[in-house]
RNA sequence: GGCCCCAUCGUCUAGCGGUUAGGACACCGGCCUCUCACGUCGGGAACAUGGGUUCAAUUCCCAUUGGGGUCACCA
């Protein structure tokens, strides 16, 4: 059997939705796992809503996520162009073929006429569903008027297919109507454009959201009309908002760019999305490689799910904590821009990398990492007024100084030596770390929460540490 | 409403006839502790309902209920 060919076909009508990414991901995973081909196709036939900007956003987001395409815009391929508005002659040609074969026909009914009929029917019976009455089916004249091309739907029998996740699906054809293939302006409608493209691009498996399930029977009819074997289909359960509604911006971050902006790791995004509607035993955390290894359609669930931002964050945290999932070089590189955005300049990824171990367990996002790392790289550190007021008090001055002097006496500037020296001083002066910790922390970092003090001291270095302590002791003494 | 689809803790899910129904997130406690975290230990928490099939149903079948999708010259 030849290698599978899969595709992701977004419409450039806004940001790249996290739900769309999930279907892209599943397609991509299967292509990568099987050594198949992953195609990116831009479905921009809705000229009202499609924009060049959102087309760019799709590329940018896909790139950030690391979902690469073998064929598509900029990648090229033998079946291009990969943007629907550049394929108009192809759709026209295919539509003409069907018309010539009497499997489609020109319909001169106007939208207004049809809408009126629909309204009239609704008025008579609110429950009735309007279907195109077949007005132009047998029409043989070809007036010089705008027309759409409609499919000559055989409304007897039913369409059956075996979905790779839902199993056997049967839909009675009586539900269908003579649906429109080509609009009067020559632009194809979704079902026609998708089928022509999938057919010509040799797509063997169409995986998409469950909201497209309804489109599958008419699409299969089209394949049959063309005498082409339909591809396999796999529908994915929907990702809903916590409320059970369709997930939208109303429910928080749903676009990929929001996750890159708030400091998520691309692979963590993939991990969360993959584990949504798919599972692999009890495993929750996956590297990208593990995902491609383990993925299968059989292990996909069928029930819709609700998006859980907290679990998403937790998965991201897990990735940031684990060096195998997020190597420190990459961590530093990804954090640097966030630090710069905070106004911390004059540092670099190498310096960041050396400080990373102090915060790796704690930061849940790169934004948070930058926030925690900030006082290491800003001179002087931002002083939290409330913290200073509470801990840099007169009584604390001698303790800060004592701590400072103990450090100065340390045999070497290592965490162990510093701690030993401080412990000796504590024992000798009868003080407890509990009483010294917070004033010193505020002195060093300007805030009440930080990594372990000895780690802080080590990363800061002798000179900076002693200077910050001296300065803080003076402040405290002057209160 | 018609058609299609779905149904295990609050959430994501494991389970593919016989289990004390497992894990993760979240939540609540304890421990650890120089702060905040991390970590660790423990806790509460689910098979929608009713019929079948079967020696035995969370698991198979059918209803009911509930949820979702979709009914365009949008995708």
Short mmCIF file of C-alpha atoms in Angstrom, two decimals, chain A residues 98-384:
data_model
loop_
_atom_site.label_atom_id
_atom_site.label_comp_id
_atom_site.label_asym_id
_atom_site.label_seq_id
_atom_site.Cartn_x
_atom_site.Cartn_y
_atom_site.Cartn_z
CA UNK A 98 -20.03 16.74 -14.18
CA UNK A 99 -22.46 18.86 -16.14
CA UNK A 100 -21.45 17.12 -19.37
CA UNK A 101 -22.00 13.77 -17.68
CA UNK A 102 -25.43 14.94 -16.51
CA UNK A 103 -24.33 14.57 -12.91
CA UNK A 104 -24.65 18.26 -12.32
CA UNK A 105 -26.64 21.05 -13.86
CA UNK A 106 -26.81 24.77 -14.23
CA UNK A 107 -29.31 26.43 -11.96
CA UNK A 108 -30.56 29.90 -12.76
CA UNK A 109 -32.60 30.38 -9.62
CA UNK A 110 -31.44 33.44 -7.78
CA UNK A 111 -30.58 33.50 -4.13
CA UNK A 112 -33.47 35.88 -3.59
CA UNK A 113 -35.94 33.49 -5.20
CA UNK A 114 -34.75 30.58 -3.17
CA UNK A 115 -34.74 32.60 0.03
CA UNK A 116 -38.31 33.63 -0.69
CA UNK A 117 -39.34 30.01 -1.18
CA UNK A 118 -37.60 29.07 2.03
CA UNK A 119 -39.39 31.84 3.90
CA UNK A 120 -42.73 30.86 2.43
CA UNK A 121 -42.30 27.28 3.50
CA UNK A 122 -41.22 28.32 6.97
CA UNK A 123 -44.27 30.51 7.27
CA UNK A 124 -46.55 27.64 6.40
CA UNK A 125 -44.78 25.08 8.54
CA UNK A 126 -42.06 26.28 10.90
CA UNK A 127 -40.73 22.78 11.33
CA UNK A 128 -40.36 22.03 7.64
CA UNK A 129 -36.92 22.03 6.15
CA UNK A 130 -36.48 23.63 2.82
CA UNK A 131 -34.70 21.70 0.13
CA UNK A 132 -33.95 22.89 -3.35
CA UNK A 133 -37.02 21.79 -5.36
CA UNK A 134 -35.11 20.83 -8.50
CA UNK A 135 -36.44 23.72 -10.54
CA UNK A 136 -33.60 23.81 -13.08
CA UNK A 137 -32.81 20.12 -13.14
CA UNK A 138 -34.32 19.48 -16.54
CA UNK A 139 -33.80 22.91 -17.99
CA UNK A 140 -32.13 22.73 -21.38
CA UNK A 141 -31.92 26.36 -22.45
CA UNK A 142 -28.89 28.37 -21.50
CA UNK A 143 -30.01 31.95 -21.01
CA UNK A 144 -27.37 34.63 -20.64
CA UNK A 145 -27.91 34.89 -16.92
CA UNK A 146 -25.83 34.14 -13.88
CA UNK A 147 -26.08 30.54 -12.75
CA UNK A 148 -24.72 28.22 -10.14
CA UNK A 149 -23.75 24.63 -10.77
CA UNK A 150 -25.67 22.16 -8.67
CA UNK A 151 -25.03 18.51 -8.10
CA UNK A 152 -27.73 16.18 -9.45
CA UNK A 153 -28.26 14.36 -6.21
CA UNK A 154 -29.73 10.89 -6.25
CA UNK A 155 -31.93 11.01 -3.19
CA UNK A 156 -32.56 7.30 -2.98
CA UNK A 157 -30.49 4.90 -0.95
CA UNK A 158 -27.87 5.96 1.54
CA UNK A 159 -24.19 6.64 1.94
CA UNK A 160 -22.19 4.38 4.15
CA UNK A 161 -18.59 4.77 5.18
CA UNK A 162 -16.38 3.49 7.93
CA UNK A 163 -14.94 6.30 9.98
CA UNK A 164 -11.55 5.55 11.46
CA UNK A 165 -12.62 6.76 14.87
CA UNK A 166 -16.41 6.56 14.87
CA UNK A 167 -16.84 3.35 12.97
CA UNK A 168 -19.64 2.72 10.53
CA UNK A 169 -21.74 5.74 9.62
CA UNK A 170 -24.83 5.55 7.45
CA UNK A 171 -26.77 8.55 6.25
CA UNK A 172 -29.95 8.36 4.14
CA UNK A 173 -29.64 10.25 0.87
CA UNK A 174 -33.10 11.68 1.27
CA UNK A 175 -31.40 14.13 3.61
CA UNK A 176 -29.36 15.56 0.77
CA UNK A 177 -30.36 18.05 -1.85
CA UNK A 178 -28.98 19.34 -5.12
CA UNK A 179 -26.22 21.21 -3.36
CA UNK A 180 -24.26 23.98 -5.01
CA UNK A 181 -20.87 23.13 -6.44
CA UNK A 182 -19.93 26.41 -8.01
CA UNK A 183 -21.22 29.83 -7.12
CA UNK A 184 -22.37 32.20 -9.83
CA UNK A 185 -18.99 33.96 -9.61
CA UNK A 186 -17.22 30.70 -10.38
CA UNK A 187 -15.87 30.22 -6.86
CA UNK A 188 -16.46 26.73 -5.50
CA UNK A 189 -18.31 26.01 -2.30
CA UNK A 190 -16.59 24.11 0.47
CA UNK A 191 -17.74 20.60 -0.36
CA UNK A 192 -16.82 20.88 -4.00
CA UNK A 193 -13.51 22.65 -3.55
CA UNK A 194 -12.41 20.23 -0.88
CA UNK A 195 -13.30 17.17 -2.93
CA UNK A 196 -11.71 18.41 -6.15
CA UNK A 197 -8.55 19.30 -4.27
CA UNK A 198 -8.37 16.16 -2.18
CA UNK A 199 -8.96 14.14 -5.29
CA UNK A 200 -6.36 15.91 -7.40
CA UNK A 201 -3.86 16.05 -4.57
CA UNK A 202 -4.20 12.35 -3.98
CA UNK A 203 -5.31 12.69 -0.37
CA UNK A 204 -5.90 9.22 1.07
CA UNK A 205 -7.19 10.11 4.53
CA UNK A 206 -9.24 13.09 5.54
CA UNK A 207 -9.13 13.79 9.27
CA UNK A 208 -11.10 16.76 10.48
CA UNK A 209 -13.38 17.94 13.25
CA UNK A 210 -16.66 16.22 13.94
CA UNK A 211 -18.46 19.37 12.84
CA UNK A 212 -17.58 18.25 9.31
CA UNK A 213 -19.16 14.84 9.66
CA UNK A 214 -22.29 16.12 7.97
CA UNK A 215 -20.24 17.00 4.89
CA UNK A 216 -18.89 13.54 4.35
CA UNK A 217 -21.88 11.89 2.61
CA UNK A 218 -22.23 14.56 -0.11
CA UNK A 219 -18.49 14.50 -0.57
CA UNK A 220 -18.54 10.75 -1.05
CA UNK A 221 -21.31 11.23 -3.62
CA UNK A 222 -19.01 13.56 -5.50
CA UNK A 223 -16.19 11.04 -5.54
CA UNK A 224 -18.58 8.49 -6.90
CA UNK A 225 -19.79 10.89 -9.55
CA UNK A 226 -16.19 11.35 -10.63
CA UNK A 227 -15.65 7.62 -10.55
CA UNK A 228 -12.91 8.05 -7.99
CA UNK A 229 -12.47 5.95 -4.88
CA UNK A 230 -13.13 8.16 -1.83
CA UNK A 231 -10.41 8.60 0.74
CA UNK A 232 -10.73 7.25 4.23
CA UNK A 233 -12.27 9.55 6.80
CA UNK A 234 -11.50 10.15 10.46
CA UNK A 235 -13.54 12.58 12.48
CA UNK A 236 -12.34 14.01 15.74
CA UNK A 237 -14.56 14.82 18.69
CA UNK A 238 -14.94 18.50 19.41
CA UNK A 239 -13.05 20.56 21.90
CA UNK A 240 -15.65 22.60 23.76
CA UNK A 241 -15.40 25.43 26.23
CA UNK A 242 -15.71 24.53 29.94
CA UNK A 243 -19.33 25.65 29.70
CA UNK A 244 -19.98 23.13 26.94
CA UNK A 245 -20.34 25.80 24.30
CA UNK A 246 -18.26 26.05 21.20
CA UNK A 247 -14.79 27.19 22.20
CA UNK A 248 -14.21 30.81 21.25
CA UNK A 249 -12.24 33.84 22.32
CA UNK A 250 -14.93 34.51 24.84
CA UNK A 251 -13.54 31.61 26.86
CA UNK A 252 -9.96 32.82 27.14
CA UNK A 253 -6.95 32.08 25.02
CA UNK A 254 -7.85 30.08 21.92
CA UNK A 255 -5.33 31.28 19.38
CA UNK A 256 -1.88 29.86 19.00
CA UNK A 257 -0.28 33.28 19.18
CA UNK A 258 -1.72 33.84 22.64
CA UNK A 259 0.12 30.77 23.86
CA UNK A 260 3.39 31.78 22.29
CA UNK A 261 2.92 35.25 23.78
CA UNK A 262 2.23 33.96 27.27
CA UNK A 263 5.29 31.76 27.35
CA UNK A 264 4.12 28.28 26.49
CA UNK A 265 6.45 25.76 24.93
CA UNK A 266 5.31 24.62 21.48
CA UNK A 267 5.74 20.98 22.34
CA UNK A 268 3.68 21.41 25.49
CA UNK A 269 0.88 22.82 23.36
CA UNK A 270 1.11 19.79 21.10
CA UNK A 271 1.18 17.53 24.14
CA UNK A 272 -1.97 18.97 25.65
CA UNK A 273 -3.81 18.99 22.34
CA UNK A 274 -2.80 15.44 21.52
CA UNK A 275 -3.95 14.15 24.88
CA UNK A 276 -7.30 15.73 24.26
CA UNK A 277 -9.42 13.07 22.61
CA UNK A 278 -6.54 10.66 22.40
CA UNK A 279 -4.72 8.65 25.04
CA UNK A 280 -1.94 6.18 25.47
CA UNK A 281 -2.56 4.25 28.66
CA UNK A 282 -1.75 6.37 31.69
CA UNK A 283 0.88 8.49 30.03
CA UNK A 284 0.23 12.21 30.28
CA UNK A 285 3.50 13.79 29.26
CA UNK A 286 4.89 13.22 25.80
CA UNK A 287 7.73 14.57 23.77
CA UNK A 288 6.97 15.30 20.15
CA UNK A 289 8.80 12.12 19.16
CA UNK A 290 6.83 10.02 21.62
CA UNK A 291 3.63 11.42 20.21
CA UNK A 292 4.45 10.47 16.66
CA UNK A 293 5.53 7.07 17.92
CA UNK A 294 2.42 6.36 19.93
CA UNK A 295 -0.33 8.01 17.92
CA UNK A 296 -3.12 5.95 16.42
CA UNK A 297 -6.68 6.56 15.31
CA UNK A 298 -7.90 3.55 17.26
CA UNK A 299 -6.85 5.21 20.51
CA UNK A 300 -8.93 8.30 19.77
CA UNK A 301 -12.01 8.79 21.92
CA UNK A 302 -15.40 9.65 20.51
CA UNK A 303 -16.87 11.90 23.15
CA UNK A 304 -16.56 15.67 22.95
CA UNK A 305 -14.40 17.22 25.62
CA UNK A 306 -14.06 20.46 27.48
CA UNK A 307 -10.96 22.58 27.35
CA UNK A 308 -9.13 22.81 30.68
CA UNK A 309 -6.72 25.73 30.92
CA UNK A 310 -5.34 24.53 34.27
CA UNK A 311 -4.35 21.16 32.94
CA UNK A 312 -2.85 22.85 29.93
CA UNK A 313 -0.73 25.01 32.22
CA UNK A 314 0.28 21.97 34.24
CA UNK A 315 1.46 20.20 31.10
CA UNK A 316 3.45 23.25 30.14
CA UNK A 317 4.99 23.35 33.61
CA UNK A 318 5.94 19.71 33.23
CA UNK A 319 7.72 20.45 29.99
CA UNK A 320 9.56 23.45 31.41
CA UNK A 321 10.71 21.42 34.39
CA UNK A 322 12.08 18.56 32.38
CA UNK A 323 15.39 19.01 30.63
CA UNK A 324 14.66 16.19 28.22
CA UNK A 325 11.53 17.96 27.05
CA UNK A 326 12.98 21.45 27.17
CA UNK A 327 16.77 21.56 26.98
CA UNK A 328 18.25 24.46 28.91
CA UNK A 329 19.76 26.06 25.83
CA UNK A 330 16.37 26.28 24.25
CA UNK A 331 14.85 27.37 27.56
CA UNK A 332 17.28 30.25 27.81
CA UNK A 333 16.77 31.28 24.21
CA UNK A 334 13.03 31.28 24.60
CA UNK A 335 13.10 33.18 27.89
CA UNK A 336 15.46 35.93 26.78
CA UNK A 337 12.90 37.85 24.70
CA UNK A 338 10.48 37.88 27.61
CA UNK A 339 13.17 39.27 29.88
CA UNK A 340 13.97 41.94 27.31
CA UNK A 341 10.32 42.79 27.08
CA UNK A 342 10.51 43.53 30.81
CA UNK A 343 13.26 46.01 30.15
CA UNK A 344 16.14 43.85 31.24
CA UNK A 345 18.88 44.34 28.67
CA UNK A 346 22.55 43.63 28.47
CA UNK A 347 22.24 39.97 29.26
CA UNK A 348 22.38 36.96 27.01
CA UNK A 349 21.18 33.39 26.72
CA UNK A 350 24.40 32.01 28.16
CA UNK A 351 24.09 34.03 31.35
CA UNK A 352 20.44 33.10 31.55
CA UNK A 353 21.26 29.46 31.20
CA UNK A 354 23.54 29.58 34.23
CA UNK A 355 20.73 30.96 36.39
CA UNK A 356 18.10 28.62 35.04
CA UNK A 357 18.54 25.83 37.53
CA UNK A 358 17.31 28.07 40.33
CA UNK A 359 13.87 28.50 38.79
CA UNK A 360 13.26 25.48 36.58
CA UNK A 361 11.06 23.67 39.06
CA UNK A 362 9.04 26.75 39.80
CA UNK A 363 8.24 28.54 36.55
CA UNK A 364 5.12 27.39 34.74
CA UNK A 365 5.67 29.60 31.69
CA UNK A 366 8.56 31.47 30.10
CA UNK A 367 6.87 34.68 31.12
CA UNK A 368 6.96 33.55 34.71
CA UNK A 369 10.55 32.41 34.29
CA UNK A 370 11.48 35.88 33.08
CA UNK A 371 9.71 37.39 36.04
CA UNK A 372 11.63 35.17 38.46
CA UNK A 373 14.92 35.74 36.72
CA UNK A 374 14.50 39.49 36.53
CA UNK A 375 16.28 40.45 39.79
CA UNK A 376 19.32 38.40 38.86
CA UNK A 377 19.94 40.53 35.82
CA UNK A 378 18.78 43.97 36.86
CA UNK A 379 21.05 46.28 38.82
CA UNK A 380 19.80 47.37 41.20
CA UNK A 381 16.93 44.92 41.51
CA UNK A 382 13.43 46.34 41.63
CA UNK A 383 12.62 46.84 45.29
CA UNK A 384 9.17 45.86 46.42
#
